C-alpha cells in the first residue's frame, strides 16, 4: 500500500462503513498535509541539516533575519511556533553564535532576539540554498499554476474565520 492507495481506502471506508460524506474534504486535507510534510522534510534534509540547522531553527532565524530584532513572543507568532519553542531554540542558536538575546527597552524582563554578524552571513548562504531548492519544487508548476495555488491556499486559510479554527498565535 502506498499513500495514494491509502487515501482511496480511507475515502471508501469512511464513507461506506462509517457514513462520513465529505470524501473530497478528507482527500484535500490528507493531500495538503502530505505535500507540506514532504516539502518540509526535503528542505530540512537537503538544505538545513547539512548546515547544522533544524527546520524550526531555520524558521526562527529566517523571521529574525527578515523582520529584524524581535521579542520572542512576536517571533513565535510570526514563525508559527510556541513561545517555549522559540525560547529553547534561541538558547541553542545563541550558543552556536547565530543569534543574540539582548535586554528589551520596555522593561527589565523582556529580551529582543537579533542575528549576529555570523547569523546574517549564515542566512544569506542558507537561504540561497533553500531558494534554489524551492525553485526546483515550484518548477513542477507553471507560473500561472503557482499563482493559482497560492490564491487557493490563501482562500483556504482565510476560510478558517467561518468556524472556530485553532491556530498558534
PDB file of C-alpha atoms in Angstrom:
ATOM      1  CA  UNK A   1       0.000   0.000   0.000  1.00  0.00           C
ATOM      2  CA  UNK A   2       1.280   3.474  -0.816  1.00  0.00           C
ATOM      3  CA  UNK A   3      -0.044   6.868   0.243  1.00  0.00           C
ATOM      4  CA  UNK A   4      -2.469   7.255  -2.672  1.00  0.00           C
ATOM      5  CA  UNK A   5      -3.970   3.781  -2.290  1.00  0.00           C
ATOM      6  CA  UNK A   6      -4.346   4.541   1.428  1.00  0.00           C
ATOM      7  CA  UNK A   7      -6.221   7.762   0.590  1.00  0.00           C
ATOM      8  CA  UNK A   8      -8.578   5.814  -1.673  1.00  0.00           C
ATOM      9  CA  UNK A   9      -9.070   3.188   1.040  1.00  0.00           C
ATOM     10  CA  UNK A  10      -9.728   5.887   3.641  1.00  0.00           C
ATOM     11  CA  UNK A  11     -12.257   7.656   1.428  1.00  0.00           C
ATOM     12  CA  UNK A  12     -14.115   4.420   0.667  1.00  0.00           C
ATOM     13  CA  UNK A  13     -14.147   3.014   4.210  1.00  0.00           C
ATOM     14  CA  UNK A  14     -15.003   6.323   5.860  1.00  0.00           C
ATOM     15  CA  UNK A  15     -17.966   6.770   3.515  1.00  0.00           C
ATOM     16  CA  UNK A  16     -19.237   3.199   3.219  1.00  0.00           C
ATOM     17  CA  UNK A  17     -18.553   1.806   6.692  1.00  0.00           C
ATOM     18  CA  UNK A  18     -18.833   4.890   8.872  1.00  0.00           C
ATOM     19  CA  UNK A  19     -21.124   7.185   6.892  1.00  0.00           C
ATOM     20  CA  UNK A  20     -18.786  10.174   6.569  1.00  0.00           C
ATOM     21  CA  UNK A  21     -19.886  12.011   3.432  1.00  0.00           C
ATOM     22  CA  UNK A  22     -17.194  14.625   2.909  1.00  0.00           C
ATOM     23  CA  UNK A  23     -14.783  12.492   0.879  1.00  0.00           C
ATOM     24  CA  UNK A  24     -13.238  15.377  -1.037  1.00  0.00           C
ATOM     25  CA  UNK A  25     -12.550  17.294   2.172  1.00  0.00           C
ATOM     26  CA  UNK A  26     -10.699  14.275   3.550  1.00  0.00           C
ATOM     27  CA  UNK A  27      -8.688  13.846   0.325  1.00  0.00           C
ATOM     28  CA  UNK A  28      -7.893  17.569   0.240  1.00  0.00           C
ATOM     29  CA  UNK A  29      -6.571  17.729   3.803  1.00  0.00           C
ATOM     30  CA  UNK A  30      -4.680  14.424   3.583  1.00  0.00           C
ATOM     31  CA  UNK A  31      -3.023  15.619   0.367  1.00  0.00           C
ATOM     32  CA  UNK A  32      -2.269  19.091   1.743  1.00  0.00           C
ATOM     33  CA  UNK A  33      -0.700  17.651   4.902  1.00  0.00           C
ATOM     34  CA  UNK A  34       1.283  15.107   2.897  1.00  0.00           C
ATOM     35  CA  UNK A  35       2.603  17.758   0.487  1.00  0.00           C
ATOM     36  CA  UNK A  36       3.592  20.021   3.363  1.00  0.00           C
ATOM     37  CA  UNK A  37       5.364  17.194   5.199  1.00  0.00           C
ATOM     38  CA  UNK A  38       7.265  16.075   2.077  1.00  0.00           C
ATOM     39  CA  UNK A  39       8.445  19.572   1.167  1.00  0.00           C
ATOM     40  CA  UNK A  40       9.387  20.423   4.760  1.00  0.00           C
ATOM     41  CA  UNK A  41      11.311  17.178   5.206  1.00  0.00           C
ATOM     42  CA  UNK A  42      13.109  17.664   1.894  1.00  0.00           C
ATOM     43  CA  UNK A  43      14.153  21.233   2.735  1.00  0.00           C
ATOM     44  CA  UNK A  44      15.347  20.188   6.171  1.00  0.00           C
ATOM     45  CA  UNK A  45      17.253  17.133   4.881  1.00  0.00           C
ATOM     46  CA  UNK A  46      18.732  18.727   1.749  1.00  0.00           C
ATOM     47  CA  UNK A  47      19.407  22.255   2.979  1.00  0.00           C
ATOM     48  CA  UNK A  48      19.268  22.727   6.738  1.00  0.00           C
ATOM     49  CA  UNK A  49      20.580  19.603   8.462  1.00  0.00           C
ATOM     50  CA  UNK A  50      23.809  19.585   6.395  1.00  0.00           C
ATOM     51  CA  UNK A  51      24.390  23.108   7.769  1.00  0.00           C
ATOM     52  CA  UNK A  52      23.692  22.123  11.368  1.00  0.00           C
ATOM     53  CA  UNK A  53      20.170  23.594  11.498  1.00  0.00           C
ATOM     54  CA  UNK A  54      16.742  22.126  12.113  1.00  0.00           C
ATOM     55  CA  UNK A  55      13.662  23.281  10.227  1.00  0.00           C
ATOM     56  CA  UNK A  56      12.456  25.061  13.373  1.00  0.00           C
ATOM     57  CA  UNK A  57      15.835  26.719  13.881  1.00  0.00           C
ATOM     58  CA  UNK A  58      15.815  27.930  10.297  1.00  0.00           C
ATOM     59  CA  UNK A  59      12.289  29.359  10.696  1.00  0.00           C
ATOM     60  CA  UNK A  60      13.304  31.369  13.755  1.00  0.00           C
ATOM     61  CA  UNK A  61      16.472  32.652  12.075  1.00  0.00           C
ATOM     62  CA  UNK A  62      14.530  33.452   8.875  1.00  0.00           C
ATOM     63  CA  UNK A  63      11.920  35.534  10.720  1.00  0.00           C
ATOM     64  CA  UNK A  64      14.583  37.344  12.740  1.00  0.00           C
ATOM     65  CA  UNK A  65      16.714  37.895   9.637  1.00  0.00           C
ATOM     66  CA  UNK A  66      13.921  39.496   7.621  1.00  0.00           C
ATOM     67  CA  UNK A  67      11.837  41.192  10.327  1.00  0.00           C
ATOM     68  CA  UNK A  68      14.788  42.465  12.320  1.00  0.00           C
ATOM     69  CA  UNK A  69      15.122  42.378  16.091  1.00  0.00           C
ATOM     70  CA  UNK A  70      12.019  40.864  17.706  1.00  0.00           C
ATOM     71  CA  UNK A  71      10.764  39.968  21.123  1.00  0.00           C
ATOM     72  CA  UNK A  72      10.398  36.185  21.439  1.00  0.00           C
ATOM     73  CA  UNK A  73       6.593  36.326  21.592  1.00  0.00           C
ATOM     74  CA  UNK A  74       6.414  38.272  18.345  1.00  0.00           C
ATOM     75  CA  UNK A  75       8.934  35.917  16.706  1.00  0.00           C
ATOM     76  CA  UNK A  76       6.826  32.944  17.838  1.00  0.00           C
ATOM     77  CA  UNK A  77       3.651  34.412  16.340  1.00  0.00           C
ATOM     78  CA  UNK A  78       5.277  35.204  13.002  1.00  0.00           C
ATOM     79  CA  UNK A  79       7.097  31.859  12.779  1.00  0.00           C
ATOM     80  CA  UNK A  80       4.036  29.839  13.851  1.00  0.00           C
ATOM     81  CA  UNK A  81       5.760  28.466  16.935  1.00  0.00           C
ATOM     82  CA  UNK A  82       5.134  28.431  20.642  1.00  0.00           C
ATOM     83  CA  UNK A  83       6.979  30.854  22.898  1.00  0.00           C
ATOM     84  CA  UNK A  84       8.570  27.885  24.650  1.00  0.00           C
ATOM     85  CA  UNK A  85       9.925  26.567  21.341  1.00  0.00           C
ATOM     86  CA  UNK A  86      11.367  29.983  20.495  1.00  0.00           C
ATOM     87  CA  UNK A  87      12.953  30.236  23.940  1.00  0.00           C
ATOM     88  CA  UNK A  88      14.612  26.821  23.613  1.00  0.00           C
ATOM     89  CA  UNK A  89      15.734  27.456  20.040  1.00  0.00           C
ATOM     90  CA  UNK A  90      17.095  30.885  20.913  1.00  0.00           C
ATOM     91  CA  UNK A  91      19.354  29.338  23.560  1.00  0.00           C
ATOM     92  CA  UNK A  92      20.887  26.841  21.141  1.00  0.00           C
ATOM     93  CA  UNK A  93      21.160  29.358  18.274  1.00  0.00           C
ATOM     94  CA  UNK A  94      22.835  31.788  20.661  1.00  0.00           C
ATOM     95  CA  UNK A  95      25.296  29.061  21.733  1.00  0.00           C
ATOM     96  CA  UNK A  96      26.034  28.494  18.026  1.00  0.00           C
ATOM     97  CA  UNK A  97      26.834  32.197  17.613  1.00  0.00           C
ATOM     98  CA  UNK A  98      23.964  32.870  15.185  1.00  0.00           C
ATOM     99  CA  UNK A  99      21.561  34.743  17.445  1.00  0.00           C
ATOM    100  CA  UNK A 100      21.870  37.116  20.370  1.00  0.00           C
ATOM    101  CA  UNK A 101      19.378  37.863  23.132  1.00  0.00           C
ATOM    102  CA  UNK A 102      19.582  41.456  24.354  1.00  0.00           C
ATOM    103  CA  UNK A 103      17.620  43.275  27.075  1.00  0.00           C
ATOM    104  CA  UNK A 104      14.425  44.825  25.756  1.00  0.00           C
ATOM    105  CA  UNK A 105      13.609  48.501  26.085  1.00  0.00           C
ATOM    106  CA  UNK A 106      10.110  48.051  27.582  1.00  0.00           C
ATOM    107  CA  UNK A 107      11.175  46.627  30.923  1.00  0.00           C
ATOM    108  CA  UNK A 108      13.891  44.567  32.534  1.00  0.00           C
ATOM    109  CA  UNK A 109      12.157  41.252  31.875  1.00  0.00           C
ATOM    110  CA  UNK A 110      11.857  41.413  28.102  1.00  0.00           C
ATOM    111  CA  UNK A 111      14.521  40.349  25.659  1.00  0.00           C
ATOM    112  CA  UNK A 112      14.984  41.038  21.965  1.00  0.00           C
ATOM    113  CA  UNK A 113      16.295  38.474  19.511  1.00  0.00           C
ATOM    114  CA  UNK A 114      18.595  39.551  16.698  1.00  0.00           C
ATOM    115  CA  UNK A 115      21.080  37.882  14.401  1.00  0.00           C
ATOM    116  CA  UNK A 116      24.780  38.170  14.959  1.00  0.00           C
ATOM    117  CA  UNK A 117      27.038  39.072  12.055  1.00  0.00           C
ATOM    118  CA  UNK A 118      27.755  35.361  11.702  1.00  0.00           C
ATOM    119  CA  UNK A 119      23.995  34.700  11.708  1.00  0.00           C
ATOM    120  CA  UNK A 120      23.466  37.273   8.944  1.00  0.00           C
ATOM    121  CA  UNK A 121      26.161  35.646   6.813  1.00  0.00           C
ATOM    122  CA  UNK A 122      24.780  32.164   7.509  1.00  0.00           C
ATOM    123  CA  UNK A 123      21.268  33.208   6.493  1.00  0.00           C
ATOM    124  CA  UNK A 124      22.470  34.555   3.160  1.00  0.00           C
ATOM    125  CA  UNK A 125      24.136  31.236   2.393  1.00  0.00           C
ATOM    126  CA  UNK A 126      21.352  29.045   3.813  1.00  0.00           C
ATOM    127  CA  UNK A 127      18.565  30.909   2.088  1.00  0.00           C
ATOM    128  CA  UNK A 128      20.392  30.854  -1.255  1.00  0.00           C
ATOM    129  CA  UNK A 129      20.417  27.056  -0.997  1.00  0.00           C
ATOM    130  CA  UNK A 130      16.802  26.924   0.171  1.00  0.00           C
ATOM    131  CA  UNK A 131      15.611  29.256  -2.569  1.00  0.00           C
ATOM    132  CA  UNK A 132      17.300  27.087  -5.205  1.00  0.00           C
ATOM    133  CA  UNK A 133      15.521  24.038  -3.747  1.00  0.00           C
ATOM    134  CA  UNK A 134      12.208  25.955  -3.590  1.00  0.00           C
ATOM    135  CA  UNK A 135      12.606  26.709  -7.284  1.00  0.00           C
ATOM    136  CA  UNK A 136      13.085  23.017  -8.031  1.00  0.00           C
ATOM    137  CA  UNK A 137       9.813  22.263  -6.258  1.00  0.00           C
ATOM    138  CA  UNK A 138       7.964  25.160  -7.863  1.00  0.00           C
ATOM    139  CA  UNK A 139       9.157  24.210 -11.365  1.00  0.00           C
ATOM    140  CA  UNK A 140       6.628  21.345 -11.331  1.00  0.00           C
ATOM    141  CA  UNK A 141       4.001  24.058 -11.926  1.00  0.00           C
ATOM    142  CA  UNK A 142       3.771  26.818 -14.487  1.00  0.00           C
ATOM    143  CA  UNK A 143       3.942  30.401 -13.228  1.00  0.00           C
ATOM    144  CA  UNK A 144       0.168  30.653 -13.636  1.00  0.00           C
ATOM    145  CA  UNK A 145      -0.401  27.397 -11.732  1.00  0.00           C
ATOM    146  CA  UNK A 146       1.845  28.664  -8.937  1.00  0.00           C
ATOM    147  CA  UNK A 147      -0.228  31.855  -8.698  1.00  0.00           C
ATOM    148  CA  UNK A 148      -3.466  29.847  -8.685  1.00  0.00           C
ATOM    149  CA  UNK A 149      -2.188  27.501  -5.967  1.00  0.00           C
ATOM    150  CA  UNK A 150      -1.121  30.464  -3.823  1.00  0.00           C
ATOM    151  CA  UNK A 151      -4.536  32.050  -4.341  1.00  0.00           C
ATOM    152  CA  UNK A 152      -6.334  28.816  -3.409  1.00  0.00           C
ATOM    153  CA  UNK A 153      -4.199  28.231  -0.314  1.00  0.00           C
ATOM    154  CA  UNK A 154      -4.810  31.820   0.797  1.00  0.00           C
ATOM    155  CA  UNK A 155      -8.543  31.276   0.284  1.00  0.00           C
ATOM    156  CA  UNK A 156      -8.406  28.065   2.319  1.00  0.00           C
ATOM    157  CA  UNK A 157      -6.529  29.841   5.129  1.00  0.00           C
ATOM    158  CA  UNK A 158      -8.908  32.826   5.082  1.00  0.00           C
ATOM    159  CA  UNK A 159     -11.853  30.409   5.281  1.00  0.00           C
ATOM    160  CA  UNK A 160     -10.846  29.449   8.811  1.00  0.00           C
ATOM    161  CA  UNK A 161     -12.710  32.522  10.020  1.00  0.00           C
ATOM    162  CA  UNK A 162     -16.033  30.817   9.181  1.00  0.00           C
ATOM    163  CA  UNK A 163     -15.588  28.381  12.062  1.00  0.00           C
ATOM    164  CA  UNK A 164     -13.637  28.097  15.290  1.00  0.00           C
ATOM    165  CA  UNK A 165     -10.258  27.147  13.757  1.00  0.00           C
ATOM    166  CA  UNK A 166      -7.407  26.725  16.217  1.00  0.00           C
ATOM    167  CA  UNK A 167      -4.004  28.165  15.415  1.00  0.00           C
ATOM    168  CA  UNK A 168      -0.832  29.261  17.147  1.00  0.00           C
ATOM    169  CA  UNK A 169      -0.568  32.965  17.682  1.00  0.00           C
TER     170      UNK A 169
END
